[in-house]
């Protein structure tokens, strides 16, 4: 019988209770036992090599060499082995690799950077990361902007100008755009007519008579021309939007389907006005970072 056979191969503690009640004494399988010893040995070696045990208010520092590294702001630090110190050391090495490139870019004019393939691709890819970290929260990925909130940086319409120098100034010093509201100084009809005229400026089909009356408001009681110019093309010096192109940065005309809806969007802006603030980055980003960002933003809109 197989059960009888088995009883002979199984060890017992050698004691019997109630006649035939015995306790097995199975040894642990060898593979399990050796596996267990191996984990103990592993742990002891690990404790010696790596930072591990608390001692008072410090701890064992492990057996690796100390790591010395320089932080981004130039401080030299020494630490026992940690993965964080390793990372800091790697980042230092990356910064040192970048350094000659950054120094070159710092000394080179925008046009020359654009003409040099190595420099332009370095500046572009470095600034792309800076843009994602510092700018995209407002201007969106790729500088697409949000109508009514943050201007699109990837089109060729500019509030403050799209030259390298103008873009650099926008980033360095920040910008404050201010469009006054006219609901106190213009009648509802005047606002209606001037909105008709403004929409006509950008090529939208409007009522000619109303637009003509609106033109009189634009250049007269509304004083719109003082900021937006008589032609309505805007001035970079004060960030007054160009009203003659098809690009809208605040009034959401593109989303409106009918003329009445488009007019409502413009009238809202003219009646209530609005102000927007672009923060200044001088001091928060380095000169060369600002330069690479200006280059990047210029590239975003280039050829469009
Ligand atoms: C807190 C939101 C915010 C952040 C962050 C921000 N901007 Fe702006 N930016 C604005 C606003 C709002 C304006 C429009 C200001 C105005 O009304 O004239 C603007 C305008 C600009 C302009 C001028 C656009 C034009 O048409 O002339 C440039 C260039 C620009 N930003 C670049 C950047 C860059 C590069 C960064 C990152 C370093 C950045 N911005 C970060 C909000 C922001
Ligand atoms: C004191 C200067 C000033 C005057 C006067 C002024 N504007 Fe503006 N306007 C601005 C500025 C600056 C902006 C852009 C602000 C920004 O983008 O932050 C603007 C923006 C606009 C916009 C939004 C354009 C868009 O792309 O969404 C419209 C529409 C507009 N103005 C119409 C008018 C009309 C109509 C009048 C006259 C009734 C007028 N403005 C008078 C300075 C002025």
mmCIF file of C-alpha atoms and ligand atoms in Angstrom:
data_model
loop_
_atom_site.group_PDB
_atom_site.id
_atom_site.type_symbol
_atom_site.label_atom_id
_atom_site.label_comp_id
_atom_site.label_asym_id
_atom_site.label_seq_id
_atom_site.Cartn_x
_atom_site.Cartn_y
_atom_site.Cartn_z
ATOM 1 C CA UNK A 1 0.000 0.000 0.000
ATOM 2 C CA UNK A 2 1.338 3.359 -0.875
ATOM 3 C CA UNK A 3 0.307 5.032 2.381
ATOM 4 C CA UNK A 4 2.183 2.416 4.377
ATOM 5 C CA UNK A 5 5.215 2.906 2.233
ATOM 6 C CA UNK A 6 5.143 6.636 2.796
ATOM 7 C CA UNK A 7 5.061 6.253 6.572
ATOM 8 C CA UNK A 8 8.458 4.604 6.455
ATOM 9 C CA UNK A 9 10.117 7.409 4.507
ATOM 10 C CA UNK A 10 8.762 10.225 6.689
ATOM 11 C CA UNK A 11 10.723 11.150 9.830
ATOM 12 C CA UNK A 12 8.801 11.707 13.017
ATOM 13 C CA UNK A 13 9.746 13.314 16.325
ATOM 14 C CA UNK A 14 9.815 9.774 17.689
ATOM 15 C CA UNK A 15 7.009 10.273 20.200
ATOM 16 C CA UNK A 16 3.515 8.828 20.023
ATOM 17 C CA UNK A 17 0.419 10.162 21.727
ATOM 18 C CA UNK A 18 -2.802 8.286 22.205
ATOM 19 C CA UNK A 19 -1.200 5.213 20.736
ATOM 20 C CA UNK A 20 -0.689 6.263 17.141
ATOM 21 C CA UNK A 21 -0.634 10.066 17.038
ATOM 22 C CA UNK A 22 2.819 11.095 15.819
ATOM 23 C CA UNK A 23 4.397 14.331 14.778
ATOM 24 C CA UNK A 24 6.232 14.607 11.457
ATOM 25 C CA UNK A 25 9.701 16.066 11.516
ATOM 26 C CA UNK A 26 10.156 17.151 7.888
ATOM 27 C CA UNK A 27 13.477 18.901 7.292
ATOM 28 C CA UNK A 28 13.340 22.089 5.171
ATOM 29 C CA UNK A 29 14.146 21.381 1.501
ATOM 30 C CA UNK A 30 17.787 22.121 0.756
ATOM 31 C CA UNK A 31 17.062 24.566 -2.049
ATOM 32 C CA UNK A 32 14.941 26.613 0.360
ATOM 33 C CA UNK A 33 17.540 26.525 3.102
ATOM 34 C CA UNK A 34 20.394 27.625 0.830
ATOM 35 C CA UNK A 35 18.220 30.328 -0.637
ATOM 36 C CA UNK A 36 17.591 31.597 2.870
ATOM 37 C CA UNK A 37 21.309 31.591 3.750
ATOM 38 C CA UNK A 38 22.030 33.434 0.491
ATOM 39 C CA UNK A 39 19.610 36.254 1.383
ATOM 40 C CA UNK A 40 21.271 36.589 4.800
ATOM 41 C CA UNK A 41 24.717 36.799 3.208
ATOM 42 C CA UNK A 42 23.397 39.265 0.632
ATOM 43 C CA UNK A 43 21.904 41.479 3.325
ATOM 44 C CA UNK A 44 25.121 41.551 5.350
ATOM 45 C CA UNK A 45 27.204 42.483 2.295
ATOM 46 C CA UNK A 46 24.605 45.120 1.341
ATOM 47 C CA UNK A 47 24.681 46.660 4.824
ATOM 48 C CA UNK A 48 28.435 46.998 4.613
ATOM 49 C CA UNK A 49 28.551 48.430 1.065
ATOM 50 C CA UNK A 50 25.585 50.810 1.095
ATOM 51 C CA UNK A 51 24.311 53.447 3.535
ATOM 52 C CA UNK A 52 22.111 51.406 5.859
ATOM 53 C CA UNK A 53 21.998 51.339 9.672
ATOM 54 C CA UNK A 54 20.951 54.177 11.942
ATOM 55 C CA UNK A 55 23.488 54.931 14.686
ATOM 56 C CA UNK A 56 22.238 57.618 17.061
ATOM 57 C CA UNK A 57 21.368 60.540 14.836
ATOM 58 C CA UNK A 58 23.552 59.421 11.948
ATOM 59 C CA UNK A 59 23.896 56.147 10.033
ATOM 60 C CA UNK A 60 26.478 53.844 8.447
ATOM 61 C CA UNK A 61 27.721 55.479 5.238
ATOM 62 C CA UNK A 62 28.627 52.420 3.185
ATOM 63 C CA UNK A 63 31.963 51.413 1.688
ATOM 64 C CA UNK A 64 32.068 53.421 -1.577
ATOM 65 C CA UNK A 65 34.277 56.439 -2.146
ATOM 66 C CA UNK A 66 32.942 59.879 -1.324
ATOM 67 C CA UNK A 67 31.428 61.826 -4.202
ATOM 68 C CA UNK A 68 32.351 65.457 -4.861
ATOM 69 C CA UNK A 69 30.259 67.550 -7.213
ATOM 70 C CA UNK A 70 29.522 71.155 -8.088
ATOM 71 C CA UNK A 71 25.949 72.407 -7.997
ATOM 72 C CA UNK A 72 24.352 74.603 -10.668
ATOM 73 C CA UNK A 73 25.104 77.724 -8.617
ATOM 74 C CA UNK A 74 28.797 76.863 -8.334
ATOM 75 C CA UNK A 75 28.968 75.369 -4.812
ATOM 76 C CA UNK A 76 31.224 72.380 -4.305
ATOM 77 C CA UNK A 77 29.741 69.606 -2.188
ATOM 78 C CA UNK A 78 31.038 66.306 -0.878
ATOM 79 C CA UNK A 79 28.755 63.460 0.064
ATOM 80 C CA UNK A 80 29.039 59.771 0.900
ATOM 81 C CA UNK A 81 27.746 57.542 -1.851
ATOM 82 C CA UNK A 82 24.044 58.110 -2.624
ATOM 83 C CA UNK A 83 22.105 57.839 -5.856
ATOM 84 C CA UNK A 84 21.234 61.526 -5.451
ATOM 85 C CA UNK A 85 24.923 62.513 -5.313
ATOM 86 C CA UNK A 86 25.510 60.366 -8.409
ATOM 87 C CA UNK A 87 22.734 62.241 -10.204
ATOM 88 C CA UNK A 88 24.188 65.606 -9.139
ATOM 89 C CA UNK A 89 27.550 64.490 -10.490
ATOM 90 C CA UNK A 90 25.986 63.467 -13.798
ATOM 91 C CA UNK A 91 24.202 66.798 -14.035
ATOM 92 C CA UNK A 92 27.487 68.588 -13.397
ATOM 93 C CA UNK A 93 29.090 66.622 -16.221
ATOM 94 C CA UNK A 94 26.197 67.508 -18.541
ATOM 95 C CA UNK A 95 26.581 71.188 -17.629
ATOM 96 C CA UNK A 96 30.304 71.028 -18.339
ATOM 97 C CA UNK A 97 29.621 69.460 -21.734
ATOM 98 C CA UNK A 98 27.147 72.273 -22.488
ATOM 99 C CA UNK A 99 29.420 75.046 -21.268
ATOM 100 C CA UNK A 100 31.490 75.633 -24.429
ATOM 101 C CA UNK A 101 28.291 75.682 -26.500
ATOM 102 C CA UNK A 102 26.611 78.141 -24.155
ATOM 103 C CA UNK A 103 29.653 80.418 -24.143
ATOM 104 C CA UNK A 104 29.709 80.397 -27.926
ATOM 105 C CA UNK A 105 26.006 81.192 -28.137
ATOM 106 C CA UNK A 106 26.396 83.979 -25.599
ATOM 107 C CA UNK A 107 28.940 85.651 -27.866
ATOM 108 C CA UNK A 108 27.222 85.022 -31.197
ATOM 109 C CA UNK A 109 24.590 87.241 -32.818
ATOM 110 C CA UNK A 110 21.113 85.864 -33.543
ATOM 111 C CA UNK A 111 21.590 85.901 -37.317
ATOM 112 C CA UNK A 112 24.850 83.970 -37.062
ATOM 113 C CA UNK A 113 23.248 81.408 -34.744
ATOM 114 C CA UNK A 114 20.464 80.970 -37.282
ATOM 115 C CA UNK A 115 23.052 80.460 -40.027
ATOM 116 C CA UNK A 116 25.058 77.880 -38.084
ATOM 117 C CA UNK A 117 23.456 74.463 -38.097
ATOM 118 C CA UNK A 118 25.188 73.134 -34.985
ATOM 119 C CA UNK A 119 24.506 76.248 -32.905
ATOM 120 C CA UNK A 120 20.928 76.684 -34.058
ATOM 121 C CA UNK A 121 19.957 73.102 -33.322
ATOM 122 C CA UNK A 122 21.655 73.281 -29.906
ATOM 123 C CA UNK A 123 19.886 76.572 -29.068
ATOM 124 C CA UNK A 124 16.551 75.285 -30.366
ATOM 125 C CA UNK A 125 16.563 71.997 -28.490
ATOM 126 C CA UNK A 126 17.835 73.558 -25.243
ATOM 127 C CA UNK A 127 15.239 76.342 -25.429
ATOM 128 C CA UNK A 128 12.480 73.867 -26.226
ATOM 129 C CA UNK A 129 13.007 72.315 -22.787
ATOM 130 C CA UNK A 130 13.210 75.766 -21.138
ATOM 131 C CA UNK A 131 9.994 76.760 -22.890
ATOM 132 C CA UNK A 132 8.195 73.639 -21.694
ATOM 133 C CA UNK A 133 9.380 74.305 -18.121
ATOM 134 C CA UNK A 134 8.771 78.066 -17.933
ATOM 135 C CA UNK A 135 6.452 79.262 -20.662
ATOM 136 C CA UNK A 136 4.150 76.498 -21.861
ATOM 137 C CA UNK A 137 1.959 76.712 -18.740
ATOM 138 C CA UNK A 138 0.655 79.967 -20.214
ATOM 139 C CA UNK A 139 1.590 79.973 -23.914
ATOM 140 C CA UNK A 140 0.869 76.244 -24.370
ATOM 141 C CA UNK A 141 3.065 73.644 -26.028
ATOM 142 C CA UNK A 142 4.652 75.000 -29.190
ATOM 143 C CA UNK A 143 3.506 78.528 -28.250
ATOM 144 C CA UNK A 144 -0.026 78.026 -29.596
ATOM 145 C CA UNK A 145 -1.529 80.346 -26.955
ATOM 146 C CA UNK A 146 -5.155 80.656 -25.865
ATOM 147 C CA UNK A 147 -7.389 83.360 -27.355
ATOM 148 C CA UNK A 148 -8.466 85.732 -24.596
ATOM 149 C CA UNK A 149 -5.626 84.640 -22.298
ATOM 150 C CA UNK A 150 -2.133 84.225 -23.733
ATOM 151 C CA UNK A 151 -0.968 85.321 -27.171
ATOM 152 C CA UNK A 152 -0.009 82.813 -29.810
ATOM 153 C CA UNK A 153 3.776 82.929 -30.303
ATOM 154 C CA UNK A 154 3.837 80.608 -33.285
ATOM 155 C CA UNK A 155 1.987 82.829 -35.771
ATOM 156 C CA UNK A 156 3.517 85.881 -37.424
ATOM 157 C CA UNK A 157 1.266 88.391 -35.638
ATOM 158 C CA UNK A 158 2.969 90.263 -32.809
ATOM 159 C CA UNK A 159 1.750 92.639 -30.150
ATOM 160 C CA UNK A 160 5.207 93.863 -29.210
ATOM 161 C CA UNK A 161 7.162 92.959 -32.327
ATOM 162 C CA UNK A 162 8.683 89.798 -33.751
ATOM 163 C CA UNK A 163 12.314 90.787 -34.286
ATOM 164 C CA UNK A 164 14.937 88.975 -32.203
ATOM 165 C CA UNK A 165 15.535 92.160 -30.171
ATOM 166 C CA UNK A 166 11.824 92.791 -29.578
ATOM 167 C CA UNK A 167 11.157 89.193 -28.541
ATOM 168 C CA UNK A 168 14.183 89.285 -26.230
ATOM 169 C CA UNK A 169 12.850 92.467 -24.623
ATOM 170 C CA UNK A 170 9.398 90.881 -24.156
ATOM 171 C CA UNK A 171 10.990 87.965 -22.320
ATOM 172 C CA UNK A 172 13.592 89.951 -20.381
ATOM 173 C CA UNK A 173 11.418 92.786 -19.109
ATOM 174 C CA UNK A 174 7.932 91.325 -19.365
ATOM 175 C CA UNK A 175 4.984 93.169 -20.946
ATOM 176 C CA UNK A 176 1.802 94.855 -19.799
ATOM 177 C CA UNK A 177 -0.877 95.197 -22.445
ATOM 178 C CA UNK A 178 -3.761 97.494 -21.613
ATOM 179 C CA UNK A 179 -6.850 98.050 -23.707
ATOM 180 C CA UNK A 180 -9.156 100.568 -21.985
ATOM 181 C CA UNK A 181 -12.921 99.982 -21.729
ATOM 182 C CA UNK A 182 -15.312 102.421 -23.392
ATOM 183 C CA UNK A 183 -18.719 101.635 -21.938
ATOM 184 C CA UNK A 184 -18.636 104.869 -19.920
ATOM 185 C CA UNK A 185 -17.516 107.128 -22.756
ATOM 186 C CA UNK A 186 -19.261 105.664 -25.829
ATOM 187 C CA UNK A 187 -22.948 104.896 -26.415
ATOM 188 C CA UNK A 188 -24.101 101.366 -27.126
ATOM 189 C CA UNK A 189 -24.716 102.406 -30.730
ATOM 190 C CA UNK A 190 -21.229 103.870 -31.108
ATOM 191 C CA UNK A 191 -19.717 100.668 -29.737
ATOM 192 C CA UNK A 192 -21.887 98.624 -32.098
ATOM 193 C CA UNK A 193 -20.757 100.667 -35.086
ATOM 194 C CA UNK A 194 -17.081 100.707 -34.178
ATOM 195 C CA UNK A 195 -17.205 96.916 -33.772
ATOM 196 C CA UNK A 196 -18.712 96.675 -37.258
ATOM 197 C CA UNK A 197 -15.845 98.810 -38.582
ATOM 198 C CA UNK A 198 -13.150 96.811 -36.754
ATOM 199 C CA UNK A 199 -14.488 93.541 -38.155
ATOM 200 C CA UNK A 200 -14.519 95.065 -41.635
ATOM 201 C CA UNK A 201 -10.829 95.984 -41.207
ATOM 202 C CA UNK A 202 -9.884 92.326 -41.117
ATOM 203 C CA UNK A 203 -11.802 91.457 -44.249
ATOM 204 C CA UNK A 204 -15.070 90.256 -42.736
ATOM 205 C CA UNK A 205 -18.162 91.244 -44.714
ATOM 206 C CA UNK A 206 -20.050 93.930 -42.781
ATOM 207 C CA UNK A 207 -22.734 96.565 -43.241
ATOM 208 C CA UNK A 208 -21.028 99.417 -45.145
ATOM 209 C CA UNK A 209 -23.129 102.247 -43.673
ATOM 210 C CA UNK A 210 -22.690 101.109 -40.086
ATOM 211 C CA UNK A 211 -18.957 100.575 -40.698
ATOM 212 C CA UNK A 212 -18.630 104.115 -42.068
ATOM 213 C CA UNK A 213 -20.228 105.458 -38.886
ATOM 214 C CA UNK A 214 -17.899 103.202 -36.901
ATOM 215 C CA UNK A 215 -14.867 104.652 -38.708
ATOM 216 C CA UNK A 216 -15.909 108.097 -37.500
ATOM 217 C CA UNK A 217 -15.995 106.762 -33.921
ATOM 218 C CA UNK A 218 -12.640 104.994 -34.411
ATOM 219 C CA UNK A 219 -10.921 108.202 -35.438
ATOM 220 C CA UNK A 220 -13.058 110.518 -33.313
ATOM 221 C CA UNK A 221 -14.858 110.051 -30.018
ATOM 222 C CA UNK A 222 -13.375 106.581 -29.526
ATOM 223 C CA UNK A 223 -9.765 107.771 -29.893
ATOM 224 C CA UNK A 224 -8.988 104.225 -31.062
ATOM 225 C CA UNK A 225 -6.553 105.546 -33.670
ATOM 226 C CA UNK A 226 -4.337 107.070 -30.980
ATOM 227 C CA UNK A 227 -3.227 103.590 -29.957
ATOM 228 C CA UNK A 228 -4.174 101.347 -32.874
ATOM 229 C CA UNK A 229 -3.132 103.952 -35.551
ATOM 230 C CA UNK A 230 -5.470 105.403 -38.138
ATOM 231 C CA UNK A 231 -5.052 102.348 -40.342
ATOM 232 C CA UNK A 232 -5.758 100.078 -37.350
ATOM 233 C CA UNK A 233 -2.466 98.238 -37.738
ATOM 234 C CA UNK A 234 -1.382 98.706 -34.103
ATOM 235 C CA UNK A 235 1.909 99.803 -32.548
ATOM 236 C CA UNK A 236 4.601 97.528 -31.173
ATOM 237 C CA UNK A 237 5.676 100.265 -28.735
ATOM 238 C CA UNK A 238 2.480 99.780 -26.661
ATOM 239 C CA UNK A 239 1.440 96.316 -27.728
ATOM 240 C CA UNK A 240 -1.784 97.606 -29.311
ATOM 241 C CA UNK A 241 -3.066 94.767 -31.427
ATOM 242 C CA UNK A 242 -3.115 94.914 -35.197
ATOM 243 C CA UNK A 243 -6.840 95.037 -36.029
ATOM 244 C CA UNK A 244 -6.364 94.638 -39.778
ATOM 245 C CA UNK A 245 -5.036 91.064 -39.825
ATOM 246 C CA UNK A 246 -7.116 87.928 -39.375
ATOM 247 C CA UNK A 247 -5.433 87.062 -36.090
ATOM 248 C CA UNK A 248 -7.352 87.663 -32.865
ATOM 249 C CA UNK A 249 -5.575 87.454 -29.581
ATOM 250 C CA UNK A 250 -8.314 88.488 -27.164
ATOM 251 C CA UNK A 251 -11.728 88.837 -28.828
ATOM 252 C CA UNK A 252 -12.676 85.299 -29.807
ATOM 253 C CA UNK A 253 -13.896 86.178 -33.289
ATOM 254 C CA UNK A 254 -12.721 82.922 -34.915
ATOM 255 C CA UNK A 255 -15.012 80.856 -32.653
ATOM 256 C CA UNK A 256 -18.076 82.986 -33.498
ATOM 257 C CA UNK A 257 -20.118 81.829 -36.484
ATOM 258 C CA UNK A 258 -22.454 84.654 -37.370
ATOM 259 C CA UNK A 259 -21.636 88.340 -37.808
ATOM 260 C CA UNK A 260 -23.797 89.117 -34.775
ATOM 261 C CA UNK A 261 -21.749 86.708 -32.649
ATOM 262 C CA UNK A 262 -18.463 88.114 -33.941
ATOM 263 C CA UNK A 263 -19.691 91.586 -33.124
ATOM 264 C CA UNK A 264 -20.642 90.528 -29.607
ATOM 265 C CA UNK A 265 -17.063 89.282 -29.076
ATOM 266 C CA UNK A 266 -15.564 92.596 -30.257
ATOM 267 C CA UNK A 267 -18.132 94.749 -28.420
ATOM 268 C CA UNK A 268 -17.364 92.957 -25.177
ATOM 269 C CA UNK A 269 -13.691 93.896 -25.547
ATOM 270 C CA UNK A 270 -14.411 97.515 -26.538
ATOM 271 C CA UNK A 271 -16.967 98.032 -23.769
ATOM 272 C CA UNK A 272 -15.033 96.434 -20.899
ATOM 273 C CA UNK A 273 -11.409 96.623 -22.004
ATOM 274 C CA UNK A 274 -8.798 94.246 -20.626
ATOM 275 C CA UNK A 275 -5.226 94.115 -19.406
ATOM 276 C CA UNK A 276 -2.708 91.293 -19.549
ATOM 277 C CA UNK A 277 0.618 90.776 -17.897
ATOM 278 C CA UNK A 278 3.632 88.885 -19.171
ATOM 279 C CA UNK A 279 6.108 88.295 -16.316
ATOM 280 C CA UNK A 280 9.734 89.471 -16.621
ATOM 281 C CA UNK A 281 12.407 86.755 -16.767
ATOM 282 C CA UNK A 282 15.502 88.862 -16.183
ATOM 283 C CA UNK A 283 17.210 87.391 -13.126
ATOM 284 C CA UNK A 284 15.034 84.286 -13.170
ATOM 285 C CA UNK A 285 16.681 82.915 -16.293
ATOM 286 C CA UNK A 286 20.304 83.510 -17.310
ATOM 287 C CA UNK A 287 21.196 85.805 -20.211
ATOM 288 C CA UNK A 288 22.061 82.904 -22.455
ATOM 289 C CA UNK A 289 18.824 81.107 -21.559
ATOM 290 C CA UNK A 290 16.813 84.213 -22.473
ATOM 291 C CA UNK A 291 18.762 84.460 -25.713
ATOM 292 C CA UNK A 292 18.063 80.849 -26.655
ATOM 293 C CA UNK A 293 14.368 81.323 -25.804
ATOM 294 C CA UNK A 294 14.171 84.443 -27.980
ATOM 295 C CA UNK A 295 15.792 82.449 -30.766
ATOM 296 C CA UNK A 296 13.325 79.588 -30.233
ATOM 297 C CA UNK A 297 10.238 81.846 -30.193
ATOM 298 C CA UNK A 298 11.481 83.568 -33.350
ATOM 299 C CA UNK A 299 11.930 80.157 -34.981
ATOM 300 C CA UNK A 300 8.406 79.100 -33.954
ATOM 301 C CA UNK A 301 6.914 81.759 -36.171
ATOM 302 C CA UNK A 302 9.548 81.845 -38.890
ATOM 303 C CA UNK A 303 8.190 81.502 -42.388
ATOM 304 C CA UNK A 304 4.540 81.777 -41.332
HETATM 305 C C1 LIG B 1 1.864 83.734 -16.419
HETATM 306 C C2 LIG B 1 1.671 83.540 -17.837
HETATM 307 C C3 LIG B 1 2.865 83.702 -18.743
HETATM 308 C C4 LIG B 1 4.067 83.051 -18.700
HETATM 309 C C5 LIG B 1 4.545 82.025 -17.687
HETATM 310 C C6 LIG B 1 4.807 83.501 -19.830
HETATM 311 N N1 LIG B 1 4.085 84.418 -20.533
HETATM 312 FE FE1 LIG B 1 4.666 85.354 -22.242
HETATM 313 N N2 LIG B 1 2.974 86.460 -22.208
HETATM 314 C C7 LIG B 1 1.934 86.327 -21.306
HETATM 315 C C8 LIG B 1 0.904 87.301 -21.607
HETATM 316 C C9 LIG B 1 -0.416 87.465 -20.885
HETATM 317 C C10 LIG B 1 1.361 88.031 -22.721
HETATM 318 C C11 LIG B 1 0.643 89.184 -23.423
HETATM 319 C C12 LIG B 1 0.960 90.485 -22.772
HETATM 320 C C13 LIG B 1 0.158 91.570 -23.425
HETATM 321 O O1 LIG B 1 -1.050 91.603 -23.195
HETATM 322 O O2 LIG B 1 0.721 92.339 -24.199
HETATM 323 C C14 LIG B 1 2.656 87.483 -23.079
HETATM 324 C C15 LIG B 1 3.442 87.934 -24.127
HETATM 325 C C16 LIG B 1 4.608 87.330 -24.554
HETATM 326 C C17 LIG B 1 5.379 87.749 -25.708
HETATM 327 C C18 LIG B 1 5.031 88.882 -26.645
HETATM 328 C C19 LIG B 1 4.088 88.364 -27.713
HETATM 329 C C20 LIG B 1 3.775 89.350 -28.782
HETATM 330 O O3 LIG B 1 2.829 89.089 -29.536
HETATM 331 O O4 LIG B 1 4.478 90.364 -28.911
HETATM 332 C C21 LIG B 1 6.454 86.895 -25.818
HETATM 333 C C22 LIG B 1 7.537 86.903 -26.876
HETATM 334 C C23 LIG B 1 6.359 85.968 -24.713
HETATM 335 N N3 LIG B 1 5.238 86.252 -23.973
HETATM 336 C C24 LIG B 1 7.252 84.948 -24.476
HETATM 337 C C25 LIG B 1 7.261 84.178 -23.315
HETATM 338 C C26 LIG B 1 8.314 83.258 -22.968
HETATM 339 C C27 LIG B 1 9.519 82.921 -23.836
HETATM 340 C C28 LIG B 1 7.994 82.752 -21.745
HETATM 341 C C29 LIG B 1 8.798 81.783 -20.902
HETATM 342 C C30 LIG B 1 10.109 82.217 -20.488
HETATM 343 C C31 LIG B 1 6.730 83.343 -21.343
HETATM 344 N N4 LIG B 1 6.322 84.206 -22.315
HETATM 345 C C32 LIG B 1 6.075 83.051 -20.155
HETATM 346 C C33 LIG B 1 1.867 85.426 -20.290
HETATM 347 C C34 LIG B 1 2.891 84.573 -19.896
HETATM 348 C C1 LIG B 2 -4.827 103.484 -24.795
HETATM 349 C C2 LIG B 2 -4.599 102.721 -26.001
HETATM 350 C C3 LIG B 2 -5.811 102.076 -26.657
HETATM 351 C C4 LIG B 2 -6.964 102.672 -27.082
HETATM 352 C C5 LIG B 2 -7.377 104.148 -26.957
HETATM 353 C C6 LIG B 2 -7.748 101.630 -27.698
HETATM 354 N N1 LIG B 2 -7.079 100.443 -27.660
HETATM 355 FE FE1 LIG B 2 -7.770 98.678 -28.360
HETATM 356 N N2 LIG B 2 -6.137 97.751 -27.577
HETATM 357 C C7 LIG B 2 -5.069 98.395 -26.988
HETATM 358 C C8 LIG B 2 -4.092 97.406 -26.605
HETATM 359 C C9 LIG B 2 -2.750 97.720 -25.942
HETATM 360 C C10 LIG B 2 -4.606 96.156 -26.969
HETATM 361 C C11 LIG B 2 -3.940 94.791 -26.776
HETATM 362 C C12 LIG B 2 -3.885 94.458 -25.307
HETATM 363 C C13 LIG B 2 -3.300 93.078 -25.073
HETATM 364 O O1 LIG B 2 -3.256 92.286 -26.011
HETATM 365 O O2 LIG B 2 -2.918 92.825 -23.930
HETATM 366 C C14 LIG B 2 -5.901 96.419 -27.584
HETATM 367 C C15 LIG B 2 -6.728 95.415 -28.070
HETATM 368 C C16 LIG B 2 -7.884 95.651 -28.788
HETATM 369 C C17 LIG B 2 -8.722 94.649 -29.365
HETATM 370 C C18 LIG B 2 -8.495 93.127 -29.279
HETATM 371 C C19 LIG B 2 -7.831 92.637 -30.536
HETATM 372 C C20 LIG B 2 -7.669 91.123 -30.571
HETATM 373 O O3 LIG B 2 -6.793 90.684 -31.341
HETATM 374 O O4 LIG B 2 -8.401 90.405 -29.891
HETATM 375 C C21 LIG B 2 -9.734 95.265 -30.005
HETATM 376 C C22 LIG B 2 -10.868 94.642 -30.790
HETATM 377 C C23 LIG B 2 -9.536 96.687 -29.811
HETATM 378 N N3 LIG B 2 -8.404 96.882 -29.041
HETATM 379 C C24 LIG B 2 -10.367 97.675 -30.324
HETATM 380 C C25 LIG B 2 -10.276 98.988 -29.946
HETATM 381 C C26 LIG B 2 -11.274 99.989 -30.302
HETATM 382 C C27 LIG B 2 -12.462 99.728 -31.189
HETATM 383 C C28 LIG B 2 -10.897 101.140 -29.718
HETATM 384 C C29 LIG B 2 -11.609 102.467 -29.707
HETATM 385 C C30 LIG B 2 -12.961 102.444 -29.246
HETATM 386 C C31 LIG B 2 -9.665 100.882 -28.996
HETATM 387 N N4 LIG B 2 -9.329 99.572 -29.157
HETATM 388 C C32 LIG B 2 -8.974 101.830 -28.277
HETATM 389 C C33 LIG B 2 -4.930 99.743 -26.766
HETATM 390 C C34 LIG B 2 -5.903 100.687 -27.021
#
